[in-house]
Amino acid sequence: MIAYLEHFVHENETDTIPDTYSRNDDAALLCTDMDIQGSIDYGSPTTSLAAKDFGGIQAAKPSAVVRPAGADDISRVVKFASRSGTMTVAARGNGHSINGQAMSDGGLVVDMRSMDSSIDVVRLHSGDVVVDVGGGALWEDVLRRCVLGYGLAPRSWTDYLRLTVGGTLSNAGVSGQAFRYGPQTANVTELEVVTGKGDTLKCSESQNSELFFAVLGGLGQFGIITRARVLLQPAPDKVRWIRVVYADFDEFTRDAESLLTLPEGEDSSFDYVEGFAFANSDDLVNGWPSVPLDPNQSFDPTLKPCSAGPVLYCLEVALHYRNVDRRSTVDRVVERLLGRLSYCEGLEYQVEVSYMEFLLRVKHAEQQAKANGIWDAPHPWLNLFVSKTDIASFDRLVFQKILKRGIGGPMLVYPLLRSKWDDRTSVVLPEGDIFYIVALLRFSLPYPEGPPVEEMISQNREIIQTCTKCGLGLKLYLPHYTSEDDWKQHFGNEWTRFVERKARFDPMAILAPGQKIFPRRNRQSS
């Protein structure tokens, strides 16, 4: 496979770093050989912090952390690394990776949060309104700037907003709005990217289009996103946030899928559709108490059918509206939409919140997790895309057996429409017009108060092995593999395209080494 890349490697660059230099030697040269406007830190505790991530499973200490002032600095960093036979470069946003994807063992980590944080709203000639934002900006800051400053908001979000723009666009960016607008990667009009060659390029569907679609969902393999233009729409004022409970998985999926295909338009459908599985028990974290939206609400187990199994399901929806809308009108719309559904009577929960409060809902959970000491514990999360044809089998094999007691955190499961995703991006999906995202978001106290991290990782492995053995159609979202064969299997028919894009935009495999897809190539092997 790597032989395929070799003839793309530049042969005419003479300003090289001798291969006899160690990685620490390379890092020391940064102070004298790299002319950047930002700063460089190659000592602890900065490099120690960059050696960790939210997952808490992997550790890889870089030689140095670079805080660039802008795209030009990142270009210089990449070109510097290309003069070495070993050095790699990883872009780090807010450190929320799970399996070391933003790490660079002995290489350079680029702290994207240090870059220009300007967030500008722009009206294009087409009439579209976009936010022009740095790749290191947090989505939470984008939300506040756009909503409070302009009454506008991006169309598609993630559940947790303390993630960087460049980070989520390098994966996909999925939440309950994706059924209507697609993932965040489907809502971008233009990017500024520093490629693995050190070139700084603007790209869009009509300009450098191959790079544009490669980088979106490209796992950081083809370039570092330094700026993005994201589509905006008018922001609502309020949200009616609703949860309804199901005992039957088929009814749950049938209702969830029916909401995806309702005609778009004002008051014709909910604006947000998600769901989750939970244990049929009184466990405070994994069971019934995890469902109500307000402390004054409670879960009445006598309202669930006697035939209910070890796992129940919750459909979570939301309706947007404006302050000028009459409450009675909102009530009628909600009543009409809920009237289509077959949930357990009486197990329905509603609250009214501001739009910003709704989008920042996970921030409150973050604050509680930090107070309880579980935010900094390991998080061996597992995220999957499962085909519609196999989601019932997944429920039977995984939710009802392996995970029937819960995982110490949310077990998200909800459908998405393939038609809302662009096949030209680097994201790979299971077959079918509808597929499900399954996100197993473990939050546990550190061992010995909580389960050993090895036990949780082993359970994740059991889930994958069970699904593979039974022939279930699935793909890892936020994938992590360590062998070329596994990556080939993950990309399937798109593997050749992925390799060709790597050869074109990062022929020396300098970028995103933590993904463990391509080994670093040096000039002398070309």
Coordinates of C-alpha atoms in Angstrom, one line a residue:
M1 CA 0.0 0.0 0.0
I2 CA 2.7 2.5 1.0
A3 CA 4.6 1.7 -2.2
Y4 CA 1.7 3.2 -4.0
L5 CA 2.5 6.5 -2.3
E6 CA 6.2 6.6 -2.9
H7 CA 6.3 8.3 -6.3
F8 CA 4.3 11.2 -4.9
V9 CA 7.0 12.1 -2.4
H10 CA 8.9 15.3 -3.3
E11 CA 12.5 14.5 -4.4
N12 CA 13.8 18.0 -5.1
E13 CA 13.9 19.5 -1.6
T14 CA 17.5 19.9 -0.4
D15 CA 17.0 21.7 2.9
T16 CA 16.8 18.6 5.0
I17 CA 17.3 17.7 8.6
P18 CA 19.9 14.9 8.9
D19 CA 18.2 11.6 9.7
T20 CA 20.8 11.0 12.5
Y21 CA 19.0 13.6 14.6
S22 CA 16.8 12.2 17.3
R23 CA 13.3 13.4 17.8
N24 CA 14.4 15.6 20.7
D25 CA 17.1 17.1 18.5
D26 CA 14.4 17.9 16.0
A27 CA 12.4 19.6 18.7
A28 CA 15.3 21.7 19.9
L29 CA 15.8 22.9 16.3
L30 CA 12.4 24.5 16.4
C31 CA 13.7 27.4 18.4
T32 CA 16.2 28.3 15.7
D33 CA 15.0 26.9 12.5
M34 CA 11.3 27.8 12.5
D35 CA 10.3 31.3 12.0
I36 CA 6.7 31.5 13.3
Q37 CA 4.6 34.3 14.9
G38 CA 3.3 32.0 17.6
S39 CA 5.1 30.2 20.4
I40 CA 6.7 26.8 21.0
D41 CA 6.9 24.8 24.2
Y42 CA 8.9 21.6 24.4
G43 CA 8.9 21.2 28.1
S44 CA 6.5 19.8 30.7
P45 CA 3.8 20.3 31.8
T46 CA 2.6 21.4 28.3
T47 CA 3.8 18.4 26.5
S48 CA 2.5 16.1 29.2
L49 CA -1.0 17.6 28.8
A50 CA -0.8 17.1 25.0
A51 CA 0.1 13.4 25.7
K52 CA -3.4 12.8 27.1
D53 CA -6.9 13.1 25.8
F54 CA -10.5 12.8 27.1
G55 CA -10.5 9.1 26.5
G56 CA -7.8 8.6 29.0
I57 CA -6.7 5.3 27.4
Q58 CA -3.8 6.2 25.2
A59 CA -0.7 8.3 26.0
A60 CA 1.9 9.6 23.6
K61 CA 4.1 12.5 24.6
P62 CA 5.1 14.9 21.8
S63 CA 8.5 16.6 21.5
A64 CA 6.9 20.0 21.4
V65 CA 3.6 21.8 21.4
V66 CA 3.3 24.7 18.9
R67 CA 0.8 27.5 19.5
P68 CA 0.4 29.0 16.0
A69 CA -0.8 32.5 15.4
G70 CA -2.4 31.5 12.1
A71 CA -2.4 29.3 9.1
D72 CA 1.1 30.5 8.0
D73 CA 2.6 29.2 11.2
I74 CA 1.0 25.8 10.7
S75 CA 2.3 25.7 7.1
R76 CA 5.8 26.4 8.5
V77 CA 5.4 23.6 11.1
V78 CA 4.4 21.1 8.4
K79 CA 7.2 22.1 6.1
F80 CA 9.7 21.9 9.0
A81 CA 8.5 18.4 9.8
S82 CA 8.8 17.3 6.1
R83 CA 12.6 18.0 6.4
S84 CA 12.9 15.2 9.0
G85 CA 12.6 11.6 8.3
T86 CA 10.5 10.9 11.4
M87 CA 8.7 13.9 12.6
T88 CA 4.9 14.0 12.5
V89 CA 2.3 16.7 13.2
A90 CA -1.0 16.4 15.0
A91 CA -3.7 19.1 15.3
R92 CA -5.2 19.2 18.8
G93 CA -8.4 21.0 19.4
N94 CA -10.0 20.8 22.9
G95 CA -8.4 17.3 23.6
H96 CA -11.7 15.5 23.4
S97 CA -10.4 12.5 21.3
I98 CA -11.0 9.1 22.8
N99 CA -8.2 6.9 21.4
G100 CA -5.2 9.2 21.0
Q101 CA -6.3 10.5 17.5
A102 CA -4.8 13.9 18.2
M103 CA -1.5 12.7 19.6
S104 CA 2.0 12.7 18.0
D105 CA 4.5 10.4 19.7
G106 CA 7.7 12.3 19.7
G107 CA 6.5 14.7 17.1
L108 CA 4.7 18.1 17.1
V109 CA 1.3 18.8 18.4
V110 CA -0.4 22.0 17.1
D111 CA -2.6 23.7 19.7
M112 CA -5.5 24.9 17.5
R113 CA -7.1 26.8 20.4
S114 CA -4.3 29.4 20.2
M115 CA -5.2 30.6 16.7
D116 CA -7.3 33.6 15.6
S117 CA -10.7 33.2 17.4
S118 CA -12.6 35.7 15.3
I119 CA -16.1 34.7 14.5
D120 CA -17.6 36.7 11.6
V121 CA -21.1 36.5 10.0
V122 CA -21.0 37.0 6.3
R123 CA -23.7 37.2 3.6
L124 CA -22.6 35.5 0.4
H125 CA -23.5 36.6 -3.2
S126 CA -25.8 33.6 -3.3
G127 CA -27.9 35.1 -0.5
D128 CA -26.7 32.4 2.0
V129 CA -25.5 33.7 5.4
V130 CA -22.5 31.9 6.9
V131 CA -20.3 32.2 9.9
D132 CA -16.6 32.5 9.0
V133 CA -14.7 30.9 11.9
G134 CA -11.3 29.6 12.9
G135 CA -10.7 25.9 13.0
G136 CA -9.7 26.1 16.7
A137 CA -12.9 27.9 17.8
L138 CA -15.3 26.1 20.1
W139 CA -18.9 25.5 18.8
E140 CA -20.1 26.9 22.1
D141 CA -18.5 30.2 21.2
V142 CA -19.9 30.1 17.7
L143 CA -23.4 29.6 19.3
R144 CA -23.1 32.5 21.6
R145 CA -21.7 34.9 18.9
C146 CA -24.2 34.0 16.3
V147 CA -27.3 33.8 18.5
L148 CA -26.7 36.7 20.8
G149 CA -25.1 38.9 18.1
Y150 CA -27.2 38.2 15.1
G151 CA -30.2 36.0 16.0
L152 CA -28.7 33.3 13.7
A153 CA -27.4 29.8 14.3
P154 CA -25.7 26.9 12.4
R155 CA -28.2 24.3 11.2
S156 CA -26.5 21.2 12.5
W157 CA -24.8 20.7 15.8
T158 CA -23.1 18.1 18.0
D159 CA -24.6 17.3 21.4
Y160 CA -21.5 18.6 23.3
L161 CA -20.4 22.0 22.1
R162 CA -17.0 22.4 23.8
L163 CA -15.5 20.8 20.7
T164 CA -13.5 22.7 18.0
V165 CA -14.9 23.5 14.5
G166 CA -12.0 21.8 12.8
G167 CA -12.2 18.8 15.0
T168 CA -15.9 17.9 14.3
L169 CA -15.6 18.7 10.6
S170 CA -12.7 16.2 10.4
N171 CA -15.1 13.5 11.6
A172 CA -18.7 14.4 10.7
G173 CA -20.5 16.2 13.6
V174 CA -23.8 14.5 14.4
S175 CA -26.7 15.4 16.6
G176 CA -30.5 15.4 16.6
Q177 CA -30.7 18.0 13.7
A178 CA -28.8 15.7 11.3
F179 CA -32.0 13.9 10.1
R180 CA -33.0 17.2 8.5
Y181 CA -29.8 19.1 7.6
G182 CA -27.3 16.3 7.6
P183 CA -24.1 16.3 9.7
Q184 CA -22.0 19.4 10.2
T185 CA -19.8 18.3 7.2
A186 CA -22.9 18.8 5.0
N187 CA -23.3 22.4 6.1
V188 CA -20.0 23.9 5.1
T189 CA -19.5 26.1 2.1
E190 CA -15.7 26.8 2.2
L191 CA -12.6 25.7 4.1
E192 CA -9.1 27.0 4.5
V193 CA -6.7 24.0 4.9
V194 CA -3.0 23.5 5.4
T195 CA -2.2 20.2 3.6
G196 CA 0.4 17.7 4.4
K197 CA 2.7 19.4 1.9
G198 CA 2.5 22.7 3.9
D199 CA 0.3 24.4 1.2
T200 CA -2.4 26.7 2.5
L201 CA -5.4 26.5 0.2
K202 CA -9.0 27.6 0.2
C203 CA -11.3 25.0 -1.0
S204 CA -15.0 24.5 -1.7
E205 CA -17.4 22.5 -3.9
S206 CA -16.2 24.5 -6.8
Q207 CA -12.6 25.3 -5.9
N208 CA -10.0 22.6 -5.0
S209 CA -13.0 20.4 -4.6
E210 CA -11.1 17.1 -4.1
L211 CA -9.3 18.6 -1.1
F212 CA -12.6 20.0 0.2
F213 CA -14.4 16.7 0.2
A214 CA -11.3 14.8 1.3
V215 CA -10.8 16.9 4.4
L216 CA -14.5 16.7 5.5
G217 CA -14.7 13.5 7.6
G218 CA -11.0 12.8 6.6
L219 CA -9.8 12.1 10.2
G220 CA -7.1 14.8 9.8
Q221 CA -5.3 12.8 7.2
F222 CA -5.2 15.3 4.3
G223 CA -5.0 18.7 5.9
I224 CA -5.5 20.8 9.0
I225 CA -8.7 22.9 8.9
T226 CA -7.7 26.5 9.8
R227 CA -11.0 28.3 8.9
A228 CA -14.5 27.2 7.8
R229 CA -17.6 28.9 6.5
V230 CA -20.7 27.3 8.0
L231 CA -24.3 27.9 6.9
L232 CA -26.6 29.8 9.2
Q233 CA -30.3 30.1 9.6
P234 CA -32.6 32.2 11.9
A235 CA -32.3 31.0 15.5
P236 CA -35.5 30.2 17.4
D237 CA -36.1 31.6 20.9
K238 CA -37.5 28.6 22.7
V239 CA -37.6 24.9 22.6
R240 CA -40.2 22.4 23.7
W241 CA -38.1 19.5 24.8
I242 CA -39.8 16.1 25.1
R243 CA -39.1 12.5 26.0
V244 CA -41.4 9.6 25.6
V245 CA -40.8 6.0 26.7
Y246 CA -41.1 2.7 24.8
A247 CA -41.0 -0.9 26.0
D248 CA -40.9 -2.4 22.5
F249 CA -37.9 -1.7 20.3
D250 CA -39.7 -2.2 17.0
E251 CA -42.3 0.5 18.0
F252 CA -39.5 2.8 19.1
T253 CA -37.6 2.5 15.8
R254 CA -40.8 2.6 13.7
D255 CA -41.8 5.9 15.3
A256 CA -38.3 7.4 15.2
E257 CA -38.0 6.6 11.5
S258 CA -41.5 8.0 10.8
L259 CA -40.4 11.4 12.1
L260 CA -37.5 11.5 9.7
T261 CA -39.7 11.3 6.6
L262 CA -42.4 13.9 7.6
P263 CA -42.4 16.8 5.1
E264 CA -40.2 19.7 6.0
G265 CA -41.9 22.9 6.9
E266 CA -43.2 25.0 9.8
D267 CA -45.0 22.9 12.4
S268 CA -44.9 19.8 10.1
S269 CA -42.3 17.9 12.1
F270 CA -40.0 18.1 15.2
D271 CA -36.8 20.0 14.7
Y272 CA -34.6 17.5 16.6
V273 CA -34.9 13.7 16.9
E274 CA -32.7 11.5 19.1
G275 CA -33.2 8.5 21.3
F276 CA -31.5 6.3 23.9
A277 CA -31.8 2.9 25.6
F278 CA -31.8 2.6 29.3
A279 CA -32.0 -0.2 31.9
N280 CA -35.4 -1.3 33.2
S281 CA -34.5 -0.7 36.8
D282 CA -34.4 2.0 39.5
D283 CA -30.6 2.5 39.0
L284 CA -30.0 6.2 39.4
V285 CA -27.6 6.5 36.5
N286 CA -28.6 3.7 34.1
G287 CA -32.3 3.2 34.8
W288 CA -35.7 5.0 35.1
P289 CA -34.4 8.1 37.0
S290 CA -32.3 9.1 33.9
V291 CA -35.4 9.8 31.8
P292 CA -37.3 12.8 33.4
L293 CA -36.2 16.2 32.2
D294 CA -37.0 18.1 35.4
P295 CA -36.3 17.4 39.1
N296 CA -40.1 17.7 39.8
Q297 CA -40.8 14.9 37.3
S298 CA -40.6 11.2 38.2
F299 CA -40.8 7.9 36.4
D300 CA -43.8 5.8 37.4
P301 CA -42.7 2.1 36.7
T302 CA -46.3 1.0 37.0
L303 CA -47.1 2.6 33.7
K304 CA -44.8 0.4 31.7
P305 CA -46.2 -2.9 30.4
C306 CA -45.6 -6.1 32.4
S307 CA -44.1 -7.6 29.2
A308 CA -41.2 -5.1 29.3
G309 CA -37.8 -6.6 29.0
P310 CA -34.5 -5.7 30.7
V311 CA -34.1 -2.6 28.5
L312 CA -36.5 0.3 27.7
Y313 CA -36.2 3.0 25.1
C314 CA -36.7 6.8 25.1
L315 CA -37.4 8.9 22.0
E316 CA -36.2 12.4 22.6
V317 CA -37.6 15.2 20.4
A318 CA -37.7 19.0 20.3
L319 CA -39.8 21.7 18.7
H320 CA -38.5 25.1 18.0
Y321 CA -40.6 28.2 18.3
R322 CA -40.5 32.0 18.7
N323 CA -41.4 34.2 21.7
V324 CA -44.3 35.6 19.6
D325 CA -45.9 32.1 19.2
R326 CA -48.9 31.5 21.4
R327 CA -48.4 28.7 23.9
S328 CA -51.7 27.2 22.8
T329 CA -50.4 27.0 19.3
V330 CA -47.3 25.2 20.4
D331 CA -49.4 22.8 22.5
R332 CA -51.5 21.9 19.5
V333 CA -48.5 21.2 17.3
V334 CA -46.9 19.1 19.9
E335 CA -50.1 17.2 20.6
R336 CA -50.6 16.5 16.9
L337 CA -47.0 15.3 16.4
L338 CA -47.1 13.1 19.5
G339 CA -50.4 11.7 18.5
R340 CA -48.6 9.9 15.7
L341 CA -46.5 7.9 18.1
S342 CA -47.1 4.7 20.0
Y343 CA -45.2 5.3 23.3
C344 CA -46.2 4.0 26.7
E345 CA -49.2 6.2 27.9
G346 CA -48.3 8.4 30.8
L347 CA -44.5 8.1 30.3
E348 CA -44.1 11.4 28.7
Y349 CA -42.0 14.3 29.9
Q350 CA -41.9 17.9 28.6
V351 CA -40.1 21.1 29.5
E352 CA -39.7 24.5 27.9
V353 CA -36.2 26.0 27.7
S354 CA -34.4 28.7 25.8
Y355 CA -32.8 27.7 22.5
M356 CA -29.3 28.3 24.0
E357 CA -30.1 26.4 27.1
F358 CA -31.2 23.4 25.0
L359 CA -28.0 23.4 22.9
L360 CA -25.9 23.8 26.1
R361 CA -27.7 21.0 27.9
V362 CA -24.7 18.7 28.0
K363 CA -22.6 21.5 29.6
H364 CA -24.7 21.1 32.7
A365 CA -23.9 17.4 32.7
E366 CA -20.2 18.2 32.3
Q367 CA -20.3 20.4 35.3
Q368 CA -21.9 17.7 37.4
A369 CA -19.4 15.1 36.1
K370 CA -16.5 17.3 37.1
A371 CA -18.0 17.8 40.5
N372 CA -18.5 14.1 41.0
G373 CA -14.9 13.3 39.8
I374 CA -15.9 11.3 36.7
W375 CA -15.1 13.8 34.0
D376 CA -11.4 13.2 34.3
A377 CA -11.7 9.4 34.5
P378 CA -11.1 7.2 31.5
H379 CA -13.9 7.3 28.8
P380 CA -13.6 4.2 26.6
W381 CA -16.5 5.3 24.4
L382 CA -17.8 3.4 21.4
N383 CA -19.5 5.0 18.5
L384 CA -21.1 3.0 15.7
F385 CA -23.2 3.5 12.6
V386 CA -25.5 0.4 12.3
S387 CA -27.6 -0.4 9.2
K388 CA -31.4 -0.2 9.6
T389 CA -31.7 -3.9 8.5
D390 CA -29.5 -4.9 11.5
I391 CA -30.5 -2.6 14.2
A392 CA -33.1 -5.0 15.7
S393 CA -30.4 -7.7 15.9
F394 CA -28.1 -5.2 17.5
D395 CA -30.7 -4.5 20.1
R396 CA -31.3 -8.2 20.8
L397 CA -27.6 -9.0 21.0
V398 CA -26.1 -5.9 22.6
F399 CA -28.7 -3.8 24.4
Q400 CA -30.7 -6.7 25.8
K401 CA -27.8 -8.9 26.6
I402 CA -24.3 -7.4 26.9
L403 CA -25.5 -4.0 28.1
K404 CA -28.8 -4.8 29.8
R405 CA -27.6 -3.2 33.1
G406 CA -26.3 -0.1 31.4
I407 CA -22.8 1.4 31.0
G408 CA -22.7 4.2 33.6
G409 CA -23.7 6.8 31.0
P410 CA -26.0 7.4 27.9
M411 CA -26.6 4.7 25.3
L412 CA -27.7 6.8 22.4
V413 CA -29.5 5.1 19.5
Y414 CA -31.4 7.0 16.8
P415 CA -31.9 6.9 13.0
L416 CA -30.3 9.1 10.3
L417 CA -31.0 9.6 6.6
R418 CA -28.2 8.6 4.2
S419 CA -29.6 11.1 1.6
K420 CA -28.5 14.0 3.9
W421 CA -24.8 12.9 3.7
D422 CA -22.5 13.6 0.8
D423 CA -20.8 10.5 -0.6
R424 CA -17.9 12.7 -1.8
T425 CA -16.6 13.3 1.7
S426 CA -14.3 10.8 3.4
V427 CA -17.0 9.5 5.9
V428 CA -18.0 5.9 5.3
L429 CA -21.5 4.7 6.2
P430 CA -23.3 1.3 6.3
E431 CA -25.6 0.3 3.4
G432 CA -29.2 1.5 3.3
D433 CA -31.3 4.6 3.0
I434 CA -31.6 4.7 6.8
F435 CA -28.9 3.9 9.4
Y436 CA -28.6 4.3 13.1
I437 CA -26.0 6.0 15.2
V438 CA -25.2 4.1 18.4
A439 CA -23.1 6.0 21.0
L440 CA -22.1 4.2 24.1
L441 CA -20.9 7.1 26.3
R442 CA -19.4 5.6 29.5
F443 CA -19.0 7.8 32.6
S444 CA -17.6 5.9 35.6
L445 CA -15.7 6.7 38.7
P446 CA -12.0 5.8 38.5
Y447 CA -11.2 2.3 39.7
P448 CA -11.7 0.9 42.3
E449 CA -14.9 2.9 42.8
G450 CA -15.8 2.2 39.2
P451 CA -15.1 -0.7 36.9
P452 CA -11.5 -1.2 35.6
V453 CA -10.9 0.5 32.3
E454 CA -9.7 -2.8 30.9
E455 CA -13.1 -4.3 31.6
M456 CA -14.9 -1.5 29.7
I457 CA -12.5 -1.9 26.8
S458 CA -13.1 -5.6 26.8
Q459 CA -16.8 -5.1 26.7
N460 CA -16.4 -2.8 23.7
R461 CA -14.4 -5.5 22.0
E462 CA -17.0 -8.1 22.8
I463 CA -19.7 -5.9 21.2
I464 CA -17.7 -5.5 18.0
Q465 CA -16.8 -9.2 17.8
T466 CA -20.4 -10.2 18.4
C467 CA -21.7 -7.9 15.7
T468 CA -19.0 -9.1 13.3
K469 CA -19.6 -12.8 14.0
C470 CA -23.3 -12.3 13.3
G471 CA -22.7 -10.4 10.1
L472 CA -24.2 -7.1 11.2
G473 CA -23.7 -4.2 8.9
L474 CA -21.9 -1.4 10.8
K475 CA -19.1 1.1 10.7
L476 CA -17.2 2.7 13.5
Y477 CA -17.8 6.4 13.9
L478 CA -14.7 8.2 15.2
P479 CA -12.9 5.0 14.2
H480 CA -9.8 3.6 15.8
Y481 CA -7.8 0.7 14.4
T482 CA -4.2 -0.3 14.6
S483 CA -3.8 -2.5 11.5
E484 CA -3.9 -1.8 7.8
D485 CA -6.3 -4.7 7.2
D486 CA -8.8 -3.3 9.7
W487 CA -8.6 0.1 8.1
K488 CA -9.1 -1.5 4.6
Q489 CA -12.2 -3.3 6.0
H490 CA -13.5 -0.1 7.5
F491 CA -13.2 1.9 4.3
G492 CA -14.3 -1.0 2.0
N493 CA -14.7 0.1 -1.6
E494 CA -13.6 3.7 -0.5
W495 CA -10.1 2.5 0.6
T496 CA -8.5 3.1 -2.8
R497 CA -9.9 6.7 -2.9
F498 CA -8.7 7.3 0.6
V499 CA -5.1 6.1 -0.3
E500 CA -5.1 8.2 -3.4
R501 CA -6.1 11.3 -1.5
K502 CA -3.4 10.7 1.0
A503 CA -0.8 10.4 -1.8
R504 CA -2.0 13.7 -3.2
F505 CA -2.3 15.8 -0.1
D506 CA 0.0 14.2 2.5
P507 CA 2.4 12.0 0.6
M508 CA 4.9 11.7 3.5
A509 CA 2.2 10.8 6.0
I510 CA 3.1 13.7 8.3
L511 CA -0.4 14.5 9.5
A512 CA -2.5 12.9 12.2
P513 CA -0.3 10.0 13.2
G514 CA -2.5 9.1 16.1
Q515 CA -5.1 7.6 13.8
K516 CA -2.5 4.9 13.0
I517 CA -3.6 4.6 9.3
F518 CA -0.4 5.4 7.5
P519 CA 3.2 5.1 8.7
R520 CA 5.5 8.1 8.3
R521 CA 7.4 8.1 5.1
N522 CA 10.8 9.7 4.7
R523 CA 12.4 11.2 1.6
Q524 CA 15.1 8.5 1.1
S525 CA 12.5 5.7 0.6
S526 CA 11.0 7.6 -2.4

